[in-house]
PDB file of C-alpha atoms and ligand atoms in Angstrom:
ATOM      1  CA  MET A 463     -17.558   0.136  -9.874  1.00 63.00           C
ATOM      2  CA  SER A 464     -14.542   2.389  -9.408  1.00 91.00           C
ATOM      3  CA  ASP A 465     -12.401   2.886  -6.448  1.00 96.00           C
ATOM      4  CA  TYR A 466     -11.846   5.960  -4.431  1.00 95.00           C
ATOM      5  CA  ILE A 467     -10.688   7.742  -1.396  1.00 95.00           C
ATOM      6  CA  LEU A 468     -12.735  10.329   0.488  1.00 93.00           C
ATOM      7  CA  ARG A 469     -10.861  12.859   2.698  1.00 94.00           C
ATOM      8  CA  ALA A 470     -12.940  14.389   5.443  1.00 95.00           C
ATOM      9  CA  ILE A 471     -12.539  16.954   8.172  1.00 94.00           C
ATOM     10  CA  ASP A 472     -14.528  18.372  11.013  1.00 92.00           C
ATOM     11  CA  ASN A 473     -15.592  21.989  11.066  1.00 90.00           C
ATOM     12  CA  LYS A 474     -13.051  22.743  14.038  1.00 91.00           C
ATOM     13  CA  SER A 475     -10.107  21.253  12.257  1.00 91.00           C
ATOM     14  CA  GLU A 476      -9.843  18.692  15.286  1.00 94.00           C
ATOM     15  CA  ILE A 477     -10.013  15.421  13.349  1.00 94.00           C
ATOM     16  CA  ARG A 478      -9.351  14.480   9.848  1.00 95.00           C
ATOM     17  CA  ALA A 479     -10.291  11.078   8.250  1.00 95.00           C
ATOM     18  CA  PHE A 480      -9.561   9.139   5.069  1.00 95.00           C
ATOM     19  CA  ALA A 481     -11.868   6.487   3.874  1.00 93.00           C
ATOM     20  CA  ALA A 482     -11.002   4.086   0.953  1.00 94.00           C
ATOM     21  CA  ILE A 483     -13.134   1.727  -1.066  1.00 93.00           C
ATOM     22  CA  MET A 484     -10.648  -0.349  -2.872  1.00 95.00           C
ATOM     23  CA  THR A 485     -12.515  -3.512  -3.985  1.00 95.00           C
ATOM     24  CA  ASP A 486     -11.580  -3.327  -7.578  1.00 96.00           C
ATOM     25  CA  THR A 487      -7.824  -2.686  -6.920  1.00 97.00           C
ATOM     26  CA  CYS A 488      -7.705  -5.456  -4.328  1.00 96.00           C
ATOM     27  CA  GLN A 489      -9.513  -7.993  -6.554  1.00 96.00           C
ATOM     28  CA  ARG A 490      -6.986  -7.121  -9.434  1.00 96.00           C
ATOM     29  CA  ALA A 491      -4.023  -7.586  -7.171  1.00 97.00           C
ATOM     30  CA  GLN A 492      -5.423 -10.996  -5.957  1.00 95.00           C
ATOM     31  CA  LYS A 493      -5.774 -12.086  -9.589  1.00 95.00           C
ATOM     32  CA  ILE A 494      -2.326 -10.843 -10.959  1.00 97.00           C
ATOM     33  CA  HIS A 495      -0.456 -12.421  -8.184  1.00 96.00           C
ATOM     34  CA  ALA A 496      -2.846 -15.571  -7.538  1.00 94.00           C
ATOM     35  CA  LEU A 497      -2.678 -14.772  -3.772  1.00 92.00           C
ATOM     36  CA  SER A 498      -4.149 -17.047  -1.067  1.00 90.00           C
ATOM     37  CA  PRO A 499      -6.629 -15.875   1.451  1.00 89.00           C
ATOM     38  CA  VAL A 500      -4.167 -15.240   4.080  1.00 89.00           C
ATOM     39  CA  VAL A 501      -1.734 -13.295   1.984  1.00 93.00           C
ATOM     40  CA  SER A 502      -4.341 -11.545   0.233  1.00 94.00           C
ATOM     41  CA  SER A 503      -5.908 -10.256   3.289  1.00 94.00           C
ATOM     42  CA  ASP A 504      -2.634  -8.482   4.293  1.00 96.00           C
ATOM     43  CA  MET A 505      -1.815  -7.390   0.766  1.00 97.00           C
ATOM     44  CA  ASN A 506      -5.243  -5.423   0.597  1.00 97.00           C
ATOM     45  CA  LYS A 507      -4.465  -3.640   3.670  1.00 97.00           C
ATOM     46  CA  LEU A 508      -0.986  -2.395   2.295  1.00 98.00           C
ATOM     47  CA  LEU A 509      -2.658  -1.303  -0.732  1.00 98.00           C
ATOM     48  CA  ILE A 510      -5.435   0.388   1.264  1.00 97.00           C
ATOM     49  CA  THR A 511      -2.780   2.314   3.527  1.00 98.00           C
ATOM     50  CA  ALA A 512      -0.359   3.026   0.850  1.00 98.00           C
ATOM     51  CA  ALA A 513      -3.204   4.683  -1.259  1.00 97.00           C
ATOM     52  CA  ILE A 514      -4.472   6.886   1.895  1.00 96.00           C
ATOM     53  CA  MET A 515      -0.726   7.587   2.879  1.00 96.00           C
ATOM     54  CA  GLN A 516      -0.072   8.998  -0.886  1.00 95.00           C
ATOM     55  CA  LEU A 517      -3.251  11.154  -0.613  1.00 93.00           C
ATOM     56  CA  MET A 518      -1.863  12.606   2.739  1.00 92.00           C
ATOM     57  CA  GLU A 519       1.176  13.893   1.084  1.00 91.00           C
ATOM     58  CA  LYS A 520       1.387  17.533   0.268  1.00 82.00           C
ATOM     59  CA  ASN A 521       3.593  16.781  -2.621  1.00 83.00           C
ATOM     60  CA  ASP A 522       1.626  15.225  -5.329  1.00 77.00           C
ATOM     61  CA  ASP A 523       4.487  13.342  -6.887  1.00 84.00           C
ATOM     62  CA  ALA A 524       5.224  11.428  -3.581  1.00 91.00           C
ATOM     63  CA  LEU A 525       5.704   7.781  -3.896  1.00 95.00           C
ATOM     64  CA  ILE A 526       4.722   5.652  -0.792  1.00 97.00           C
ATOM     65  CA  SER A 527       5.941   2.024  -0.544  1.00 98.00           C
ATOM     66  CA  LEU A 528       4.945  -0.421   2.252  1.00 98.00           C
ATOM     67  CA  GLN A 529       6.711  -3.785   2.719  1.00 98.00           C
ATOM     68  CA  LEU A 530       5.620  -6.549   4.937  1.00 97.00           C
ATOM     69  CA  SER A 531       8.043  -9.186   5.548  1.00 96.00           C
ATOM     70  CA  GLY A 532       7.352 -12.303   7.784  1.00 93.00           C
ATOM     71  CA  ARG A 533       9.180 -13.514  10.861  1.00 90.00           C
ATOM     72  CA  GLU A 534      11.837 -15.548   8.925  1.00 89.00           C
ATOM     73  CA  ASN A 535      11.611 -13.501   5.908  1.00 88.00           C
ATOM     74  CA  LYS A 536      10.171 -16.028   3.722  1.00 90.00           C
ATOM     75  CA  VAL A 537       7.085 -13.868   2.675  1.00 92.00           C
ATOM     76  CA  ASN A 538       7.769 -10.522   1.351  1.00 95.00           C
ATOM     77  CA  LEU A 539       4.748  -8.264   0.328  1.00 97.00           C
ATOM     78  CA  ASN A 540       5.055  -4.835  -1.277  1.00 98.00           C
ATOM     79  CA  ALA A 541       2.539  -2.263  -2.203  1.00 98.00           C
ATOM     80  CA  VAL A 542       3.306   0.973  -3.986  1.00 98.00           C
ATOM     81  CA  ALA A 543       1.191   4.123  -4.440  1.00 97.00           C
ATOM     82  CA  THR A 544       2.470   6.659  -6.913  1.00 91.00           C
ATOM     83  CA  ALA A 545       0.935   9.995  -7.930  1.00 83.00           C
ATOM     84  CA  ASP A 546      -2.382  10.311  -9.622  1.00 85.00           C
ATOM     85  CA  GLY A 547      -4.013   7.435  -7.472  1.00 91.00           C
ATOM     86  CA  TYR A 548      -2.175   4.463  -9.223  1.00 95.00           C
ATOM     87  CA  LEU A 549      -1.222   1.342  -7.323  1.00 97.00           C
ATOM     88  CA  LYS A 550       0.694  -1.614  -7.887  1.00 98.00           C
ATOM     89  CA  CYS A 551       2.072  -4.527  -5.696  1.00 98.00           C
ATOM     90  CA  SER A 552       4.306  -7.420  -5.682  1.00 97.00           C
ATOM     91  CA  ALA A 553       4.529 -10.706  -3.647  1.00 96.00           C
ATOM     92  CA  ILE A 554       7.188 -13.058  -2.686  1.00 93.00           C
ATOM     93  CA  VAL A 555       5.480 -16.020  -0.883  1.00 90.00           C
ATOM     94  CA  GLY A 556       7.406 -19.119  -1.712  1.00 83.00           C
ATOM     95  CA  THR A 557       5.643 -22.483  -1.422  1.00 85.00           C
ATOM     96  CA  MET A 558       4.216 -22.477   2.104  1.00 85.00           C
ATOM     97  CA  ASN A 559       0.876 -24.035   3.151  1.00 86.00           C
ATOM     98  CA  GLU A 560      -1.788 -21.794   4.671  1.00 85.00           C
ATOM     99  CA  LYS A 561      -0.857 -22.857   8.161  1.00 88.00           C
ATOM    100  CA  ASN A 562       2.936 -22.262   7.871  1.00 89.00           C
ATOM    101  CA  MET A 563       1.930 -18.874   6.041  1.00 88.00           C
ATOM    102  CA  GLN A 564      -0.269 -17.843   9.230  1.00 88.00           C
ATOM    103  CA  SER A 565       2.732 -18.675  11.330  1.00 90.00           C
ATOM    104  CA  GLU A 566       5.167 -16.817   9.186  1.00 91.00           C
ATOM    105  CA  LEU A 567       2.900 -13.692   9.087  1.00 91.00           C
ATOM    106  CA  LYS A 568       2.123 -13.896  12.901  1.00 91.00           C
ATOM    107  CA  GLU A 569       5.153 -11.876  13.574  1.00 93.00           C
ATOM    108  CA  GLY A 570       6.807  -9.467  11.187  1.00 95.00           C
ATOM    109  CA  PHE A 571       8.040  -6.047  10.160  1.00 97.00           C
ATOM    110  CA  LEU A 572       6.590  -3.214   8.130  1.00 97.00           C
ATOM    111  CA  LYS A 573       8.743  -0.953   6.362  1.00 97.00           C
ATOM    112  CA  LEU A 574       7.327   2.380   5.139  1.00 97.00           C
ATOM    113  CA  VAL A 575       9.237   4.223   2.545  1.00 97.00           C
ATOM    114  CA  ARG A 576       8.269   7.804   1.841  1.00 95.00           C
ATOM    115  CA  ASP A 577       9.946   9.305  -1.287  1.00 94.00           C
ATOM    116  CA  ILE A 578       8.905  12.917  -1.426  1.00 88.00           C
ATOM    117  CA  GLY A 579      11.639  14.022  -3.916  1.00 84.00           C
ATOM    118  CA  MET A 580      14.318  14.686  -1.418  1.00 86.00           C
ATOM    119  CA  ARG A 581      17.698  13.301  -1.961  1.00 87.00           C
ATOM    120  CA  GLU A 582      17.120  10.381   0.388  1.00 93.00           C
ATOM    121  CA  PRO A 583      13.612   8.974   1.008  1.00 94.00           C
ATOM    122  CA  TYR A 584      12.229   8.715   4.499  1.00 94.00           C
ATOM    123  CA  ILE A 585      12.342   5.023   5.838  1.00 96.00           C
ATOM    124  CA  SER A 586      10.591   3.790   8.952  1.00 96.00           C
ATOM    125  CA  THR A 587      10.151   0.387  10.234  1.00 97.00           C
ATOM    126  CA  VAL A 588       7.495  -0.791  12.877  1.00 97.00           C
ATOM    127  CA  GLN A 589       7.057  -4.366  14.181  1.00 96.00           C
ATOM    128  CA  VAL A 590       3.817  -6.168  13.455  1.00 96.00           C
ATOM    129  CA  LYS A 591       2.384  -8.506  16.405  1.00 96.00           C
ATOM    130  CA  ASP A 592      -0.347 -11.085  15.691  1.00 95.00           C
ATOM    131  CA  ASN A 593      -0.409  -9.978  11.999  1.00 93.00           C
ATOM    132  CA  ASN A 594      -2.376  -6.874  13.255  1.00 95.00           C
ATOM    133  CA  LEU A 595      -1.507  -4.375  10.478  1.00 96.00           C
ATOM    134  CA  GLY A 596      -3.902  -1.858  11.512  1.00 95.00           C
ATOM    135  CA  GLN A 597      -2.094  -1.618  14.873  1.00 96.00           C
ATOM    136  CA  ALA A 598       1.211  -1.494  13.085  1.00 97.00           C
ATOM    137  CA  VAL A 599       0.107   1.439  11.074  1.00 97.00           C
ATOM    138  CA  GLN A 600      -1.174   3.199  14.177  1.00 96.00           C
ATOM    139  CA  ASP A 601       2.093   2.599  15.768  1.00 97.00           C
ATOM    140  CA  TYR A 602       3.912   4.098  12.753  1.00 97.00           C
ATOM    141  CA  TYR A 603       2.005   7.448  13.164  1.00 96.00           C
ATOM    142  CA  ALA A 604       2.530   7.660  16.828  1.00 95.00           C
ATOM    143  CA  GLN A 605       6.128   6.852  16.776  1.00 94.00           C
ATOM    144  CA  SER A 606       7.211   8.620  13.489  1.00 92.00           C
ATOM    145  CA  GLU A 607       4.636  11.478  13.150  1.00 92.00           C
ATOM    146  CA  GLN A 608       3.441  11.890  16.741  1.00 94.00           C
ATOM    147  CA  VAL A 609      -0.079  11.678  15.484  1.00 94.00           C
ATOM    148  CA  GLU A 610      -2.775   9.708  17.133  1.00 93.00           C
ATOM    149  CA  SER A 611      -4.532   7.550  14.633  1.00 94.00           C
ATOM    150  CA  TYR A 612      -7.285   4.968  14.433  1.00 92.00           C
ATOM    151  CA  VAL A 613      -7.060   2.394  11.550  1.00 93.00           C
ATOM    152  CA  ILE A 614      -9.771   0.106  10.530  1.00 90.00           C
ATOM    153  CA  PHE A 615      -9.854  -2.426   7.533  1.00 91.00           C
ATOM    154  CA  SER A 616     -12.893  -4.104   6.464  1.00 88.00           C
ATOM    155  CA  ASP A 617     -13.610  -7.071   3.994  1.00 84.00           C
ATOM    156  CA  ASN A 618     -17.136  -7.662   4.494  1.00 78.00           C
ATOM    157  CA  ASN A 619     -19.260  -9.294   1.395  1.00 73.00           C
ATOM    158  CA  ASP A 620     -15.864  -9.035  -0.563  1.00 80.00           C
ATOM    159  CA  GLU A 621     -15.973  -5.101  -0.496  1.00 87.00           C
ATOM    160  CA  TYR A 622     -12.478  -3.894   0.686  1.00 92.00           C
ATOM    161  CA  MET A 623     -12.413  -0.741   2.627  1.00 92.00           C
ATOM    162  CA  GLY A 624     -10.371   1.094   5.153  1.00 93.00           C
ATOM    163  CA  LEU A 625     -10.473   4.023   7.404  1.00 92.00           C
ATOM    164  CA  ILE A 626      -7.807   6.151   8.918  1.00 95.00           C
ATOM    165  CA  VAL A 627      -8.836   8.742  11.391  1.00 94.00           C
ATOM    166  CA  GLN A 628      -6.512  11.067  12.803  1.00 96.00           C
ATOM    167  CA  LEU A 629      -6.371  13.695  15.822  1.00 94.00           C
ATOM    168  CA  LEU A 630      -5.098  17.115  14.561  1.00 94.00           C
ATOM    169  CA  PRO A 631      -2.859  19.140  17.061  1.00 91.00           C
ATOM    170  CA  ASN A 632      -5.658  21.080  18.377  1.00 89.00           C
ATOM    171  CA  ALA A 633      -8.118  18.276  19.196  1.00 92.00           C
ATOM    172  CA  LYS A 634      -9.765  18.984  22.483  1.00 93.00           C
ATOM    173  CA  ALA A 635     -10.160  16.154  25.229  1.00 92.00           C
ATOM    174  CA  GLU A 636     -13.903  15.973  24.763  1.00 91.00           C
ATOM    175  CA  THR A 637     -13.502  15.579  21.012  1.00 88.00           C
ATOM    176  CA  ILE A 638     -11.174  12.726  21.756  1.00 89.00           C
ATOM    177  CA  GLU A 639     -13.359  11.153  24.053  1.00 90.00           C
ATOM    178  CA  ASN A 640     -16.326  11.290  21.579  1.00 87.00           C
ATOM    179  CA  LEU A 641     -14.157   9.912  18.934  1.00 86.00           C
ATOM    180  CA  LYS A 642     -13.346   6.845  21.110  1.00 86.00           C
ATOM    181  CA  LYS A 643     -16.973   6.304  22.203  1.00 86.00           C
ATOM    182  CA  GLN A 644     -17.856   6.533  18.350  1.00 82.00           C
ATOM    183  CA  PHE A 645     -15.221   3.918  17.408  1.00 80.00           C
ATOM    184  CA  ALA A 646     -16.419   1.639  20.037  1.00 80.00           C
ATOM    185  CA  GLU A 647     -19.921   1.694  18.522  1.00 79.00           C
ATOM    186  CA  LEU A 648     -18.878   1.492  15.094  1.00 75.00           C
ATOM    187  CA  ASP A 649     -21.251  -0.795  12.719  1.00 71.00           C
ATOM    188  CA  TRP A 650     -18.749  -1.315   9.916  1.00 69.00           C
ATOM    189  CA  GLN A 651     -20.546  -3.507   7.431  1.00 68.00           C
ATOM    190  CA  ASN A 652     -20.856  -2.279   4.059  1.00 65.00           C
ATOM    191  CA  ILE A 653     -20.088   0.492   1.802  1.00 62.00           C
ATOM    192  CA  SER A 654     -23.102   2.400   2.731  1.00 67.00           C
ATOM    193  CA  ALA A 655     -21.781   2.294   6.283  1.00 73.00           C
ATOM    194  CA  LEU A 656     -18.771   4.436   5.489  1.00 77.00           C
ATOM    195  CA  GLY A 657     -20.763   7.897   4.682  1.00 78.00           C
ATOM    196  CA  ALA A 658     -22.630   7.119   7.836  1.00 79.00           C
ATOM    197  CA  ILE A 659     -19.501   6.703   9.939  1.00 80.00           C
ATOM    198  CA  LEU A 660     -18.228   9.947   8.526  1.00 84.00           C
ATOM    199  CA  GLU A 661     -21.414  11.556   9.331  1.00 83.00           C
ATOM    200  CA  LYS A 662     -21.525  10.139  12.865  1.00 81.00           C
ATOM    201  CA  LEU A 663     -18.023  11.694  13.538  1.00 83.00           C
ATOM    202  CA  SER A 664     -19.376  14.926  12.381  1.00 85.00           C
ATOM    203  CA  LEU A 665     -16.806  15.127   9.513  1.00 91.00           C
ATOM    204  CA  LYS A 666     -17.467  16.788   6.132  1.00 92.00           C
ATOM    205  CA  ILE A 667     -16.111  15.408   2.822  1.00 92.00           C
ATOM    206  CA  VAL A 668     -13.777  17.718   1.188  1.00 93.00           C
ATOM    207  CA  ASP A 669     -12.126  15.727  -1.545  1.00 92.00           C
ATOM    208  CA  LYS A 670     -12.721  12.419  -3.556  1.00 93.00           C
ATOM    209  CA  GLN A 671      -9.659  10.910  -5.204  1.00 94.00           C
ATOM    210  CA  MET A 672     -10.054   8.015  -7.919  1.00 96.00           C
ATOM    211  CA  VAL A 673      -7.636   5.152  -7.536  1.00 96.00           C
ATOM    212  CA  LYS A 674      -6.836   2.051  -9.539  1.00 96.00           C
ATOM    213  CA  TYR A 675      -4.316  -0.616 -10.121  1.00 97.00           C
ATOM    214  CA  LYS A 676      -1.948   0.344 -12.731  1.00 96.00           C
ATOM    215  CA  CYS A 677       1.719  -0.562 -13.542  1.00 95.00           C
ATOM    216  CA  ASN A 678       3.964   1.901 -15.095  1.00 91.00           C
ATOM    217  CA  CYS A 679       6.606  -0.605 -16.370  1.00 95.00           C
ATOM    218  CA  SER A 680       7.811  -0.270 -19.870  1.00 96.00           C
ATOM    219  CA  ARG A 681      10.277  -1.687 -22.311  1.00 95.00           C
ATOM    220  CA  GLU A 682      12.485   1.286 -21.942  1.00 94.00           C
ATOM    221  CA  GLN A 683      12.667   0.874 -18.267  1.00 93.00           C
ATOM    222  CA  MET A 684      13.498  -2.814 -18.673  1.00 94.00           C
ATOM    223  CA  GLY A 685      16.304  -1.952 -21.129  1.00 94.00           C
ATOM    224  CA  LYS A 686      17.689   0.564 -18.560  1.00 93.00           C
ATOM    225  CA  ALA A 687      17.661  -2.095 -15.796  1.00 93.00           C
ATOM    226  CA  LEU A 688      19.775  -4.284 -18.222  1.00 93.00           C
ATOM    227  CA  ILE A 689      22.077  -1.632 -19.065  1.00 93.00           C
ATOM    228  CA  SER A 690      22.789  -1.108 -15.385  1.00 94.00           C
ATOM    229  CA  LEU A 691      24.042  -4.540 -15.071  1.00 91.00           C
ATOM    230  CA  GLY A 692      27.221  -3.410 -16.887  1.00 91.00           C
ATOM    231  CA  LYS A 693      28.686  -4.357 -20.205  1.00 90.00           C
ATOM    232  CA  GLU A 694      30.330  -7.512 -18.884  1.00 91.00           C
ATOM    233  CA  GLN A 695      26.948  -9.134 -17.712  1.00 92.00           C
ATOM    234  CA  LEU A 696      25.365  -7.925 -20.874  1.00 91.00           C
ATOM    235  CA  GLN A 697      27.910  -9.596 -22.884  1.00 93.00           C
ATOM    236  CA  SER A 698      27.475 -12.855 -21.101  1.00 93.00           C
ATOM    237  CA  LEU A 699      23.779 -12.684 -21.651  1.00 92.00           C
ATOM    238  CA  ILE A 700      24.609 -12.209 -25.426  1.00 93.00           C
ATOM    239  CA  ASP A 701      26.968 -15.292 -25.205  1.00 93.00           C
ATOM    240  CA  ASP A 702      24.449 -17.565 -23.845  1.00 91.00           C
ATOM    241  CA  GLY A 703      22.724 -17.196 -27.358  1.00 91.00           C
ATOM    242  CA  GLU A 704      19.066 -17.179 -26.196  1.00 93.00           C
ATOM    243  CA  PRO A 705      16.616 -14.375 -26.216  1.00 94.00           C
ATOM    244  CA  LEU A 706      16.076 -12.998 -22.705  1.00 94.00           C
ATOM    245  CA  GLU A 707      12.599 -12.630 -21.105  1.00 94.00           C
ATOM    246  CA  MET A 708      12.124 -10.198 -18.419  1.00 94.00           C
ATOM    247  CA  GLY A 709       9.172 -10.113 -16.316  1.00 95.00           C
ATOM    248  CA  CYS A 710       7.609  -7.221 -14.359  1.00 96.00           C
ATOM    249  CA  ARG A 711       7.133  -8.118 -10.822  1.00 95.00           C
ATOM    250  CA  PHE A 712       4.101  -5.793 -10.343  1.00 97.00           C
ATOM    251  CA  CYS A 713       1.988  -6.655 -13.326  1.00 96.00           C
ATOM    252  CA  LYS A 714       3.621  -9.921 -14.562  1.00 96.00           C
ATOM    253  CA  LYS A 715       3.913  -8.668 -18.046  1.00 97.00           C
ATOM    254  CA  THR A 716       7.033 -10.013 -19.780  1.00 97.00           C
ATOM    255  CA  TYR A 717       9.453  -8.284 -22.297  1.00 97.00           C
ATOM    256  CA  THR A 718      11.560 -10.231 -24.525  1.00 96.00           C
ATOM    257  CA  PHE A 719      14.906  -8.936 -25.731  1.00 96.00           C
ATOM    258  CA  THR A 720      16.454 -10.771 -28.670  1.00 95.00           C
ATOM    259  CA  ILE A 721      20.359 -11.047 -29.037  1.00 94.00           C
ATOM    260  CA  ALA A 722      20.167  -8.144 -31.509  1.00 93.00           C
ATOM    261  CA  ASP A 723      18.188  -6.109 -28.878  1.00 93.00           C
ATOM    262  CA  LEU A 724      20.794  -6.939 -26.271  1.00 93.00           C
ATOM    263  CA  HIS A 725      23.640  -5.915 -28.707  1.00 92.00           C
ATOM    264  CA  ASP A 726      21.879  -2.482 -29.093  1.00 91.00           C
ATOM    265  CA  LEU A 727      21.988  -2.121 -25.344  1.00 89.00           C
ATOM    266  CA  VAL A 728      25.863  -2.524 -25.189  1.00 85.00           C
ATOM    267  CA  VAL A 729      27.013   0.809 -26.332  1.00 73.00           C
TER     268      VAL A 729
HETATM  269 ZN1  LIG B2208       4.636  -3.894 -14.895  1.00 75.41          ZN
END
């Protein structure tokens, strides 16, 4: 099964929705980073949100990065969505047991970085209370973009899904009332429910974007990172006399640079 996001809108342009089916991507992330259930649940939400936010951008090359940090900054999760529906993530989780992890993630901060090719990326930070990432994403849209949104995540039967519904500027009061009613009655159990939900909200699917976990790291990129350390640092690595192993934090692939390779980088 492949992952995808549906974009839907009502015929009066009052409501729009993005529904993501991301089981493969979430399972891949869990496997690469050996995530515990508590961490995994948050990472899935970050990946789903990043993927939907990327699709919301008008600029196809936009890069979206979501970072969740725990109350004492001992946990740091990062999900990145790049163009073409590619996603990747990294996790710094230390060596906490699940109970301490839950306490660490109970309060935290969600940082959103939108890089749409301007000189500086847009950065916003919202507080996360009671580990409720859906609420934090809603708060972000309300505060930073003045858009009323509803965010729902689901991981029933090991199927990972997310839904973001937004009110457009010309939404009428009765439409908003109806939307709230539909949400209260939502039966969000499995993938087949997703289409039914969009139908119940009288939304028409207008676009389908495939998404998947894919890291774009390369040997060349790692080499550039080494060059950016500066000549002095590079020389000290050469003087250590050992080949250097560099790991990618997103896909865990390692790149080995021999002393000769390091010499080539010092120009
Ligand atoms: Zn990589």
